[in-house]
Amino acid sequence: MVNITIDGKTLSVPEGTTVLQAARSADIHIPTLCDHTELKPYGGCRLCLVEVEGARTLQPSCTLPVSNNMVVKTATDRVKAARKFVLTLIFSERNHFCPFCQVSGGDCELQNAAYAEEMTHWQLQPNWQPYPVDASHPYFVLDNNRCILCRRCVRACGELVGNFTLGFEERGARSVLVADLGTPLGSSSCISCGVCLQVCPTGALIDRWSAYKGHEENIEKIDTICTGCSVGCGMSVWTRNNNLVKIGGIWGAPAGEGLLCEIGRFKPVAETPERIHTPLIRRYGALKAATWDEAIKTVVDQLKKANGKIAAAASTKLPAEALHLFKQIFVDGLHGNSVTSLEEGQATAINARLADEMGTAYETRVDKLNQADSVFVMGADLVKNHQVVGFLIKRALPLGTSLVVVDHTENALGDQADFYFKPATNLEAEFLHALTAGVVQLGLAKKEIKVAENILESIAAKVGIAADDILEAARLLAAAEHPVFVIGKGVTQSETLKAVLNLATVTGAELISLKGEANSLVASQYHLDQPLRTEGQAVVFIACADEDISQRFTRRMEGVPCLIVQSSNASQLTAMADVVLPVENWMEQEGHFINLDGLVQKASPSRKSDEGIQSAVETYREMAKLLNIHVNEEWRQALASRTSVVEIISE
């Protein structure tokens, strides 16, 4: 530990701490514009200058490491004069006429810094040149006229997301932010994660969907979690008058670390599906509005008459409380012939069966990717799905982390891999055996294992992949100190999964499976992970929440004698239904979700549902009462009905 005195206050901080970090730990404010807690210190804006005893000049606190017995002053006349001069230069360099900027009025860090220094004007006459505004992106606008060249966005795009889309052209005061090599932002390699937007301290990058809808201090903010996939990223939702304004990540959140992808940040704001506001019952060939009592009674009557010839599937975007009640009604109470989730176990079934066989959890947590020096990805395109996991991998590649991708389909992450293998589906397990044999042949196995002689060469010939490439990939994985394996729903065979686990054991790697949607793990723990069988069923009940239902799934419902759909939004599936029950969407529902790490998180409602819409839990309670089915609310205890693939951790 190192002792440092800041403004007369003595602190003990770890060696390597910067002066700015030390000050923040003691609640001593030092203004800055280029620094961000999630980014490496940059030292570009010079607003954080402080006076250090014994130093001839003022020092940037964001890049200055503490030294023992250092004495720092943050608010001397010399420091204040320097801050005002720095701000004056910044204001004079570009078009920072605040009344014409949508973030003026509390949301702009530059403006707030000026107010903190009691600035009412700047002495230097502005000498700026106009820059074109890039409005080609569907979600946000790039305005170089508002840019202060802090490079937060560029650093965030590289350091946090690993996409490296943003950069600067020209030099000095003429520098301009560009995407790729000057490509319009809307047609660039931007993946619409929005992290650049979230770290921008001015109006250089503005959210086109929330612009002019009110400042942060005038709208309601609710912290919750994203239910777009099983990562379960922490996010903040801003609403005004019960309407969604914008979504942002929560820095330091236990899931996602503050990062969001396009699905979590922008899709809910940009897309406005047609909501269902009242129960509907098919009468004389057409769906007609009905009361809740009529709709629930109709559903219950149909379920009673079905005499167990029932198929039911629930969305894994429903809270654990709802899935628990769903199981008790359709499995325990009605003894339905086929009760599962909409995922039908595609992402979890074989993994769960292996955990049952082993009798213990065998997976690790996503944050292990932050220490990984070699990553093996199989059956998962992390550029398209579970993107935040992909960010953690991509940002580590420039730091020396190796990457091996195995997928029988086209995988966008393969372009960045050291090795990208495409074995046929029926040869994936054998290919993994070849990698395992390669590790043994190299003498790098972390666990003793016997393999047949010349197996590497024979399998290489069979799968059509060069033995030398397999051997080198094995070397990358086995030579690493902290290898991590990531598998997705492209791993469809139990034999393949066991081969992956065997390779992970031999290389000393930790394993992560991506699961599916938000509560995929919960559905698996409740045994809602089997294929859905609709043939011969009298009633099919589909609880799709606010999930987009594919045309392929919808076609499977054709010819069903009685189709009951519980949905937030109108769709082709609801148009086919005999009864439609409206339900809350992700913004309105409250409940618990367990992400791919096994972390139990609570989703908080950020919007009040419209009249006529009720939660899935309320609907299931009413159904259970009329069906004379006793249900309990002990959803947590029910999770223990089978061994989880990953240890479940409560909030």
XYZ file of C-alpha atoms in Angstrom:
651
model
C 0.000 0.000 0.000
C 1.069 3.577 -0.708
C 0.286 6.642 1.384
C -0.884 9.778 -0.405
C -2.322 13.081 0.802
C -4.973 14.747 -1.369
C -6.327 18.136 -0.283
C -5.127 17.443 3.244
C -6.707 14.016 3.417
C -4.288 11.085 3.885
C -5.132 7.837 2.118
C -3.633 4.381 1.731
C -4.111 2.968 -1.755
C -2.664 0.002 -3.667
C 0.534 0.576 -5.592
C -0.194 1.397 -9.229
C -3.326 3.387 -8.424
C -3.577 6.669 -10.305
C -4.071 9.964 -8.488
C -7.520 10.278 -10.065
C -8.543 6.824 -8.838
C -7.214 7.607 -5.356
C -9.202 10.841 -5.280
C -12.383 9.088 -6.361
C -11.949 6.501 -3.620
C -12.015 9.365 -1.124
C -14.948 11.166 -2.788
C -12.692 13.992 -3.906
C -13.909 15.292 -7.254
C -11.434 15.926 -10.042
C -13.120 16.867 -13.333
C -12.222 14.973 -16.489
C -13.603 14.459 -19.970
C -11.448 11.796 -21.626
C -11.295 9.439 -18.637
C -13.861 6.692 -18.108
C -13.902 4.114 -15.345
C -14.187 1.218 -17.825
C -11.371 2.408 -20.129
C -7.608 2.539 -19.857
C -6.290 5.991 -18.799
C -5.617 8.166 -21.826
C -4.562 11.617 -20.616
C -5.941 13.489 -23.604
C -8.172 16.304 -22.358
C -5.913 17.712 -19.603
C -8.926 18.811 -17.569
C -7.846 16.640 -14.635
C -4.608 18.554 -13.991
C -3.563 18.749 -10.327
C -0.742 20.323 -8.396
C 1.795 17.863 -6.966
C 4.163 19.058 -4.274
C 7.709 19.131 -5.680
C 6.624 19.011 -9.342
C 7.413 22.000 -11.537
C 4.305 21.702 -13.732
C 0.719 20.610 -13.237
C 0.206 16.879 -13.713
C -2.640 14.881 -15.349
C -4.155 12.916 -12.480
C -5.686 10.236 -14.715
C -2.318 8.856 -15.849
C -0.121 9.762 -12.867
C 0.529 6.775 -10.570
C 0.701 7.519 -6.866
C 4.020 7.436 -5.047
C 4.597 7.081 -1.340
C 4.014 10.278 0.655
C 2.883 12.184 -2.447
C 1.030 15.427 -1.639
C -1.608 16.535 -4.139
C -3.791 19.627 -4.329
C -6.788 19.629 -6.620
C -8.360 23.070 -6.208
C -5.591 25.700 -6.051
C -5.896 28.946 -8.021
C -3.292 27.643 -10.444
C -5.287 24.457 -11.044
C -8.580 26.310 -11.475
C -7.029 28.721 -13.963
C -5.663 25.793 -15.956
C -9.054 24.082 -16.016
C -10.806 27.188 -17.308
C -8.157 27.616 -19.978
C -8.515 23.985 -21.085
C -12.302 24.329 -21.256
C -11.989 27.592 -23.159
C -9.818 25.912 -25.779
C -12.253 23.019 -26.123
C -15.264 25.306 -26.497
C -13.542 27.461 -29.089
C -12.426 24.531 -31.227
C -15.810 23.187 -32.429
C -19.459 24.227 -32.553
C -20.366 23.945 -28.876
C -23.251 26.400 -28.839
C -25.151 24.527 -26.159
C -28.728 25.786 -26.763
C -28.692 24.019 -30.128
C -27.575 20.621 -28.773
C -29.994 17.913 -27.645
C -27.836 16.898 -24.660
C -27.640 20.454 -23.312
C -29.239 20.822 -19.919
C -27.639 18.288 -17.633
C -26.666 15.395 -19.915
C -23.467 16.891 -21.376
C -20.256 16.388 -19.405
C -18.535 19.295 -21.187
C -21.296 21.724 -20.272
C -21.439 20.425 -16.698
C -17.669 20.824 -16.336
C -17.950 24.458 -17.454
C -20.744 25.150 -14.975
C -18.641 23.562 -12.217
C -15.892 26.095 -12.954
C -18.482 28.906 -12.904
C -17.883 29.711 -16.556
C -20.512 31.895 -18.234
C -18.533 32.510 -21.426
C -15.162 31.826 -23.011
C -12.691 34.505 -23.925
C -11.391 33.019 -27.185
C -13.428 33.706 -30.288
C -14.632 30.372 -31.807
C -12.687 29.482 -34.926
C -14.378 26.319 -36.027
C -15.069 24.832 -39.424
C -18.373 23.076 -40.163
C -18.295 19.291 -40.526
C -20.929 17.154 -42.243
C -23.266 15.209 -39.959
C -23.436 11.441 -40.543
C -27.062 10.360 -40.050
C -26.756 7.132 -42.055
C -26.964 4.839 -39.025
C -30.417 3.566 -38.050
C -29.887 4.090 -34.326
C -27.589 7.051 -33.747
C -26.121 10.167 -35.360
C -22.449 11.160 -35.607
C -21.860 14.917 -35.389
C -18.177 15.854 -35.508
C -19.126 19.472 -34.815
C -19.785 18.450 -31.186
C -16.731 16.190 -30.838
C -14.008 17.105 -28.314
C -11.529 14.458 -29.549
C -11.539 12.614 -26.222
C -11.451 9.293 -28.116
C -13.654 7.575 -25.556
C -15.781 6.092 -28.341
C -12.763 4.791 -30.257
C -11.272 3.253 -27.150
C -14.582 1.724 -26.051
C -15.169 0.189 -29.497
C -11.769 -1.503 -29.277
C -11.139 -2.092 -25.575
C -14.648 -3.126 -24.531
C -16.216 -4.604 -27.666
C -13.238 -5.588 -29.794
C -14.857 -4.293 -32.983
C -12.388 -1.503 -33.853
C -14.827 0.254 -36.188
C -14.116 3.822 -35.068
C -10.970 5.864 -35.604
C -9.747 9.345 -36.497
C -8.693 10.956 -39.738
C -6.502 14.069 -40.097
C -4.462 15.443 -37.203
C -4.642 18.004 -34.410
C -7.669 20.298 -34.349
C -8.760 19.002 -37.781
C -9.174 15.435 -36.541
C -12.543 13.888 -37.360
C -14.153 10.723 -36.078
C -14.772 8.164 -38.829
C -15.956 4.588 -39.212
C -13.561 2.170 -40.870
C -11.723 4.159 -43.590
C -14.270 6.939 -43.908
C -17.254 4.702 -44.628
C -20.686 6.116 -43.673
C -21.512 4.783 -40.229
C -24.677 3.076 -41.450
C -22.796 0.933 -43.979
C -19.661 0.372 -41.912
C -18.565 -2.598 -39.805
C -20.475 -1.118 -36.832
C -22.437 -3.842 -34.990
C -24.856 -1.413 -33.288
C -23.877 -2.292 -29.727
C -24.124 1.401 -28.787
C -21.218 1.412 -26.325
C -19.725 4.426 -28.148
C -22.990 6.258 -27.635
C -23.003 5.471 -23.926
C -19.464 6.729 -23.260
C -19.636 9.912 -25.382
C -19.395 12.929 -23.018
C -20.998 15.417 -25.447
C -23.495 15.428 -28.287
C -21.085 14.048 -30.871
C -22.938 10.720 -30.809
C -26.640 10.990 -30.074
C -29.354 8.367 -29.891
C -31.755 9.274 -32.676
C -34.628 7.462 -30.950
C -34.392 9.325 -27.638
C -33.275 12.720 -28.966
C -35.422 15.596 -27.727
C -37.542 13.328 -25.535
C -36.294 14.811 -22.286
C -33.087 14.823 -20.252
C -32.040 12.100 -17.854
C -32.949 14.188 -14.838
C -36.520 14.589 -16.109
C -37.328 10.968 -16.889
C -37.743 7.868 -14.760
C -34.880 5.372 -14.659
C -35.295 1.729 -13.634
C -32.410 -0.724 -13.325
C -33.305 -4.197 -14.530
C -31.902 -6.979 -16.718
C -32.035 -7.720 -20.430
C -34.120 -10.757 -21.361
C -32.888 -10.893 -24.954
C -30.763 -13.989 -24.330
C -29.270 -16.058 -21.518
C -26.421 -13.622 -20.777
C -28.854 -11.471 -18.762
C -26.951 -8.192 -19.026
C -27.712 -5.491 -16.483
C -29.411 -2.498 -18.046
C -31.148 0.751 -17.198
C -34.451 1.640 -18.809
C -35.520 5.276 -19.088
C -39.226 6.044 -19.482
C -41.321 9.181 -19.640
C -45.094 9.182 -19.220
C -44.974 5.370 -19.272
C -43.264 5.394 -22.692
C -39.850 3.913 -23.409
C -37.221 6.592 -24.122
C -33.892 4.748 -24.150
C -31.890 1.845 -22.775
C -28.336 1.796 -21.430
C -25.930 -0.650 -19.835
C -25.056 -0.629 -16.129
C -21.288 -0.377 -15.684
C -20.038 -3.050 -13.330
C -23.196 -5.154 -13.594
C -22.590 -8.785 -12.584
C -23.710 -9.896 -16.051
C -22.527 -8.044 -19.131
C -20.230 -5.643 -17.252
C -22.245 -2.723 -18.664
C -22.160 -3.904 -22.267
C -25.277 -4.424 -24.352
C -25.821 -5.608 -27.915
C -28.219 -4.308 -30.547
C -30.962 -6.663 -29.368
C -30.810 -5.321 -25.826
C -30.145 -1.622 -26.426
C -31.909 -0.622 -29.635
C -34.382 -3.238 -30.855
C -36.925 -2.641 -28.055
C -36.873 1.103 -28.742
C -36.909 0.950 -32.532
C -39.475 -1.819 -32.955
C -43.088 -1.245 -31.965
C -45.071 -4.457 -32.437
C -48.843 -4.456 -32.387
C -49.964 -5.140 -28.826
C -52.905 -7.307 -27.788
C -54.964 -5.410 -25.215
C -57.897 -7.695 -24.515
C -58.654 -11.428 -24.480
C -59.976 -12.799 -27.769
C -62.227 -15.799 -28.468
C -62.992 -17.220 -31.907
C -66.709 -16.940 -32.609
C -68.266 -17.808 -35.966
C -64.833 -18.018 -37.575
C -63.472 -14.703 -36.298
C -61.622 -13.583 -33.169
C -63.807 -11.348 -31.022
C -63.034 -9.389 -27.874
C -64.010 -11.079 -24.622
C -63.759 -10.514 -20.908
C -61.064 -12.194 -18.854
C -63.643 -14.333 -17.093
C -65.011 -15.574 -20.430
C -61.563 -16.275 -21.847
C -60.233 -18.115 -18.792
C -63.422 -20.179 -18.512
C -63.167 -21.128 -22.192
C -59.548 -22.177 -21.781
C -60.294 -24.210 -18.658
C -63.268 -25.944 -20.291
C -61.160 -26.933 -23.293
C -58.342 -28.254 -21.075
C -60.767 -30.314 -18.990
C -62.353 -31.872 -22.078
C -58.940 -32.729 -23.546
C -58.445 -35.452 -20.908
C -54.656 -35.162 -20.983
C -54.382 -34.896 -24.780
C -52.602 -31.623 -24.295
C -49.431 -30.127 -25.704
C -48.052 -26.961 -24.127
C -44.953 -24.855 -24.662
C -43.825 -21.779 -22.764
C -41.401 -19.067 -23.762
C -38.143 -18.985 -21.828
C -38.554 -15.216 -21.713
C -41.117 -15.766 -18.962
C -39.955 -15.365 -15.328
C -39.111 -18.418 -13.243
C -42.271 -17.865 -11.186
C -44.431 -18.190 -14.314
C -42.570 -21.224 -15.671
C -42.965 -22.955 -12.306
C -46.734 -22.432 -12.306
C -46.920 -23.456 -15.983
C -45.232 -26.772 -15.168
C -47.473 -27.432 -12.172
C -50.611 -26.879 -14.252
C -49.719 -28.747 -17.431
C -47.419 -31.478 -16.099
C -48.399 -32.116 -12.489
C -52.079 -31.186 -12.740
C -53.281 -31.950 -16.257
C -50.663 -34.610 -17.074
C -50.212 -33.227 -20.561
C -48.740 -35.513 -23.197
C -46.107 -32.991 -24.319
C -45.118 -30.076 -22.110
C -41.940 -28.163 -22.839
C -40.510 -24.748 -23.706
C -40.498 -23.027 -27.087
C -36.793 -23.874 -27.292
C -37.695 -27.556 -26.973
C -34.383 -28.150 -25.232
C -32.320 -27.444 -28.356
C -29.766 -25.491 -26.342
C -29.899 -27.379 -23.048
C -31.201 -30.962 -23.274
C -27.959 -32.852 -23.892
C -26.073 -30.656 -21.438
C -28.643 -31.287 -18.721
C -28.590 -35.045 -19.331
C -24.815 -35.041 -18.943
C -25.122 -33.171 -15.640
C -27.669 -35.786 -14.514
C -25.208 -38.539 -15.385
C -22.287 -36.835 -13.653
C -24.312 -35.734 -10.644
C -22.473 -32.423 -10.469
C -22.130 -29.081 -12.225
C -19.336 -29.020 -14.769
C -19.505 -25.495 -16.232
C -17.806 -22.232 -15.257
C -18.823 -18.582 -15.605
C -18.495 -16.125 -18.450
C -16.146 -13.778 -16.589
C -13.449 -16.461 -16.945
C -13.098 -15.186 -20.508
C -11.478 -12.048 -19.097
C -8.474 -14.131 -18.016
C -8.479 -16.581 -20.940
C -5.341 -16.773 -23.079
C -6.899 -19.320 -25.452
C -10.554 -19.727 -26.421
C -12.257 -22.640 -28.166
C -15.702 -21.900 -29.644
C -17.910 -24.648 -31.052
C -21.422 -24.497 -32.465
C -21.948 -20.828 -31.642
C -21.837 -17.758 -33.883
C -21.073 -15.098 -31.299
C -21.248 -12.333 -33.892
C -24.987 -12.990 -34.306
C -26.082 -14.544 -30.991
C -25.062 -13.991 -27.373
C -23.029 -11.106 -28.737
C -21.750 -9.814 -25.397
C -19.904 -13.110 -24.898
C -18.395 -12.497 -28.320
C -17.283 -9.013 -27.216
C -15.316 -10.515 -24.325
C -13.508 -12.798 -26.767
C -12.921 -10.321 -29.594
C -11.443 -7.650 -27.341
C -8.874 -10.125 -26.025
C -7.580 -11.204 -29.438
C -5.291 -8.172 -29.987
C -3.779 -8.851 -26.552
C -2.546 -12.265 -27.654
C -5.438 -14.575 -26.857
C -5.660 -17.386 -29.406
C -8.956 -18.509 -30.903
C -10.067 -21.830 -32.366
C -13.536 -22.005 -33.954
C -15.286 -25.268 -34.855
C -18.615 -25.111 -36.678
C -20.127 -27.097 -39.517
C -22.040 -23.967 -40.615
C -20.715 -20.553 -41.610
C -19.475 -18.733 -38.528
C -18.648 -15.005 -38.674
C -16.246 -15.347 -35.741
C -14.169 -17.745 -37.822
C -12.677 -14.822 -39.769
C -10.829 -13.747 -36.626
C -9.756 -17.220 -35.519
C -6.270 -18.722 -35.602
C -7.937 -21.929 -36.760
C -11.426 -22.328 -38.199
C -12.492 -25.940 -38.707
C -15.668 -27.139 -40.451
C -16.088 -30.856 -39.819
C -19.318 -32.458 -40.988
C -22.017 -32.844 -38.318
C -21.611 -36.606 -38.114
C -17.830 -36.274 -37.770
C -17.607 -33.584 -35.081
C -16.977 -36.025 -32.215
C -14.240 -37.788 -34.167
C -12.613 -34.454 -34.986
C -12.566 -33.629 -31.258
C -10.977 -37.009 -30.562
C -8.268 -36.032 -33.065
C -7.618 -32.768 -31.191
C -7.413 -34.733 -27.939
C -4.959 -37.155 -29.541
C -2.920 -34.185 -30.722
C -2.635 -32.854 -27.174
C -1.432 -36.257 -25.953
C 0.991 -36.594 -28.849
C 2.513 -33.223 -27.971
C 2.995 -34.312 -24.353
C 0.865 -31.394 -23.115
C -2.052 -33.310 -21.575
C -3.090 -32.005 -18.146
C -4.640 -35.386 -17.380
C -3.314 -38.800 -18.282
C -5.279 -40.426 -21.061
C -4.575 -43.232 -23.498
C -5.184 -42.838 -27.201
C -4.567 -45.272 -30.020
C -1.446 -44.815 -32.104
C -1.831 -42.961 -35.409
C -5.410 -42.015 -34.497
C -4.714 -38.353 -35.298
C -3.656 -39.131 -38.859
C -6.489 -41.580 -39.508
C -9.186 -39.212 -38.243
C -7.632 -36.268 -40.080
C -7.905 -38.218 -43.303
C -11.502 -39.187 -42.523
C -12.697 -35.647 -41.727
C -10.680 -34.096 -44.542
C -8.628 -31.737 -42.347
C -4.841 -31.601 -42.374
C -3.246 -33.408 -39.428
C -0.689 -30.613 -39.046
C -3.465 -28.033 -38.599
C -5.168 -30.194 -35.975
C -1.848 -30.618 -34.171
C -1.135 -26.868 -34.145
C -4.645 -26.087 -32.875
C -4.130 -28.675 -30.135
C -0.865 -26.946 -29.244
C -2.592 -23.542 -28.911
C -5.219 -24.952 -26.567
C -2.962 -27.160 -24.451
C -0.106 -24.678 -24.084
C -2.410 -21.997 -22.687
C -2.483 -21.316 -18.957
C -6.168 -20.344 -18.862
C -8.023 -21.928 -21.801
C -11.819 -21.537 -21.932
C -14.256 -23.520 -24.081
C -17.552 -21.973 -25.249
C -20.229 -24.152 -26.846
C -23.588 -23.233 -28.343
C -26.687 -25.017 -29.533
C -24.797 -26.140 -32.642
C -23.476 -28.946 -30.430
C -26.430 -31.298 -30.869
C -25.129 -34.775 -30.090
C -24.367 -36.218 -26.653
C -21.281 -37.915 -28.062
C -19.992 -34.568 -29.310
C -20.631 -32.890 -25.967
C -18.755 -35.616 -24.110
C -15.868 -35.278 -26.561
C -15.783 -31.519 -25.911
C -15.706 -32.098 -22.157
C -12.957 -34.686 -22.561
C -10.857 -32.276 -24.635
C -11.446 -29.535 -22.056
C -10.283 -31.869 -19.284
C -7.134 -32.873 -21.178
C -6.231 -29.249 -21.942
C -7.124 -27.980 -18.460
C -9.845 -25.762 -19.899
C -13.036 -24.491 -18.294
C -16.334 -24.921 -20.138
C -19.245 -22.565 -20.771
C -22.460 -23.462 -22.596
C -24.484 -20.545 -23.891
C -27.937 -22.036 -23.231
C -30.697 -20.251 -25.170
C -33.094 -17.461 -24.229
C -33.306 -15.612 -20.926
C -34.637 -18.412 -18.698
C -33.352 -21.345 -20.723
C -31.610 -22.794 -17.671
C -34.767 -22.536 -15.540
C -36.814 -24.365 -18.167
C -34.186 -27.088 -18.247
C -34.221 -27.433 -14.458
C -38.001 -27.839 -14.624
C -37.575 -30.566 -17.297
C -39.235 -28.340 -19.898
C -36.660 -29.344 -22.487
C -38.217 -31.959 -24.733
C -39.443 -31.771 -28.347
C -43.016 -30.503 -28.706
C -45.436 -33.094 -30.097
C -48.726 -31.715 -31.391
C -49.965 -34.740 -33.337
C -53.085 -36.290 -31.808
C -53.491 -33.561 -29.202
C -56.894 -32.052 -28.513
C -55.537 -28.760 -27.162
C -52.272 -26.947 -27.763
C -51.385 -24.103 -25.368
C -48.553 -21.782 -26.484
C -47.265 -19.170 -24.032
C -45.055 -17.059 -26.268
C -44.821 -13.918 -24.084
C -43.301 -11.200 -26.332
C -41.171 -13.643 -28.294
C -41.041 -13.498 -32.087
C -42.544 -16.732 -33.356
C -41.068 -18.101 -36.561
C -43.178 -18.996 -39.575
C -41.812 -22.510 -39.348
C -43.185 -22.920 -35.813
C -46.463 -21.282 -36.796
C -46.957 -23.784 -39.630
C -46.625 -26.602 -37.100
C -49.815 -25.330 -35.447
C -51.929 -25.723 -38.582
C -54.719 -28.228 -38.103
C -54.594 -28.197 -34.288
C -58.167 -28.800 -33.003
C -57.935 -26.109 -30.338
C -55.083 -23.586 -30.215
C -54.704 -21.302 -27.205
C -52.051 -18.578 -27.420
C -50.817 -16.352 -24.630
C -48.955 -13.434 -26.190
C -48.031 -9.792 -25.799
C -48.093 -9.057 -29.514
C -50.264 -9.855 -32.498
C -48.767 -12.330 -34.956
C -49.679 -15.012 -37.483
C -49.847 -17.436 -34.564
C -52.391 -15.360 -32.626
C -54.427 -14.952 -35.830
C -54.717 -18.769 -36.006
C -55.712 -19.178 -32.353
C -59.093 -20.116 -30.928
C -58.374 -18.183 -27.731
C -55.827 -15.391 -27.250
C -54.736 -14.271 -23.790
C -52.845 -10.960 -23.604
C -49.824 -10.887 -21.327
C -47.235 -8.403 -20.100
C -44.122 -7.792 -22.176
C -40.517 -7.612 -20.935
C -40.892 -4.023 -19.725
C -43.974 -4.778 -17.664
C -43.290 -8.141 -16.076
C -41.623 -8.686 -12.726
C -39.850 -11.869 -11.782
C -36.624 -13.813 -11.617
C -34.305 -15.043 -14.329
C -31.265 -17.305 -14.088
C -28.631 -16.557 -16.672
C -26.092 -18.880 -18.272
C -23.775 -18.311 -15.294
C -26.399 -19.632 -12.897
C -26.847 -16.141 -11.448
C -30.351 -15.490 -10.102
C -31.395 -11.965 -11.099
C -34.610 -10.041 -10.677
C -36.268 -8.188 -13.535
C -38.042 -5.040 -12.380
C -40.948 -3.549 -14.331
C -40.073 -0.274 -16.023
C -43.505 0.351 -17.485
C -47.043 -0.081 -16.161
C -49.053 -2.436 -18.333
C -52.175 -1.148 -20.065
C -55.604 -1.937 -18.685
C -56.779 -5.348 -19.815
C -53.334 -6.936 -19.739
C -52.228 -9.118 -16.863
C -49.109 -11.067 -15.974
C -48.564 -14.698 -16.855
C -48.440 -15.494 -13.137
C -51.883 -13.982 -12.562
C -53.331 -15.894 -15.507
C -51.894 -19.222 -14.337
C -53.163 -18.700 -10.812
C -56.689 -18.133 -12.130
C -56.457 -21.188 -14.373
C -55.177 -23.378 -11.542
C -58.012 -22.268 -9.277
C -60.698 -23.123 -11.842
C -58.973 -26.423 -12.665
C -58.809 -27.323 -8.951
C -55.056 -27.773 -9.219
C -53.101 -26.948 -6.098
C -49.998 -24.920 -6.953
C -47.239 -23.540 -4.757
C -44.938 -20.571 -5.204
C -41.721 -22.383 -4.224
C -40.024 -21.940 -7.598
C -36.538 -21.864 -6.070
C -36.874 -25.258 -4.404
C -38.191 -26.753 -7.644
C -34.912 -25.881 -9.358
C -33.248 -28.633 -7.355
C -35.287 -31.331 -9.096
C -32.223 -32.074 -11.220
C -28.486 -31.357 -11.197
C -27.700 -28.022 -12.809
C -24.913 -27.758 -15.390
C -23.624 -24.708 -13.525
C -23.893 -23.822 -9.856
C -26.940 -21.641 -9.227
C -26.142 -18.522 -7.204
C -28.851 -16.438 -5.514
C -28.877 -12.656 -5.697
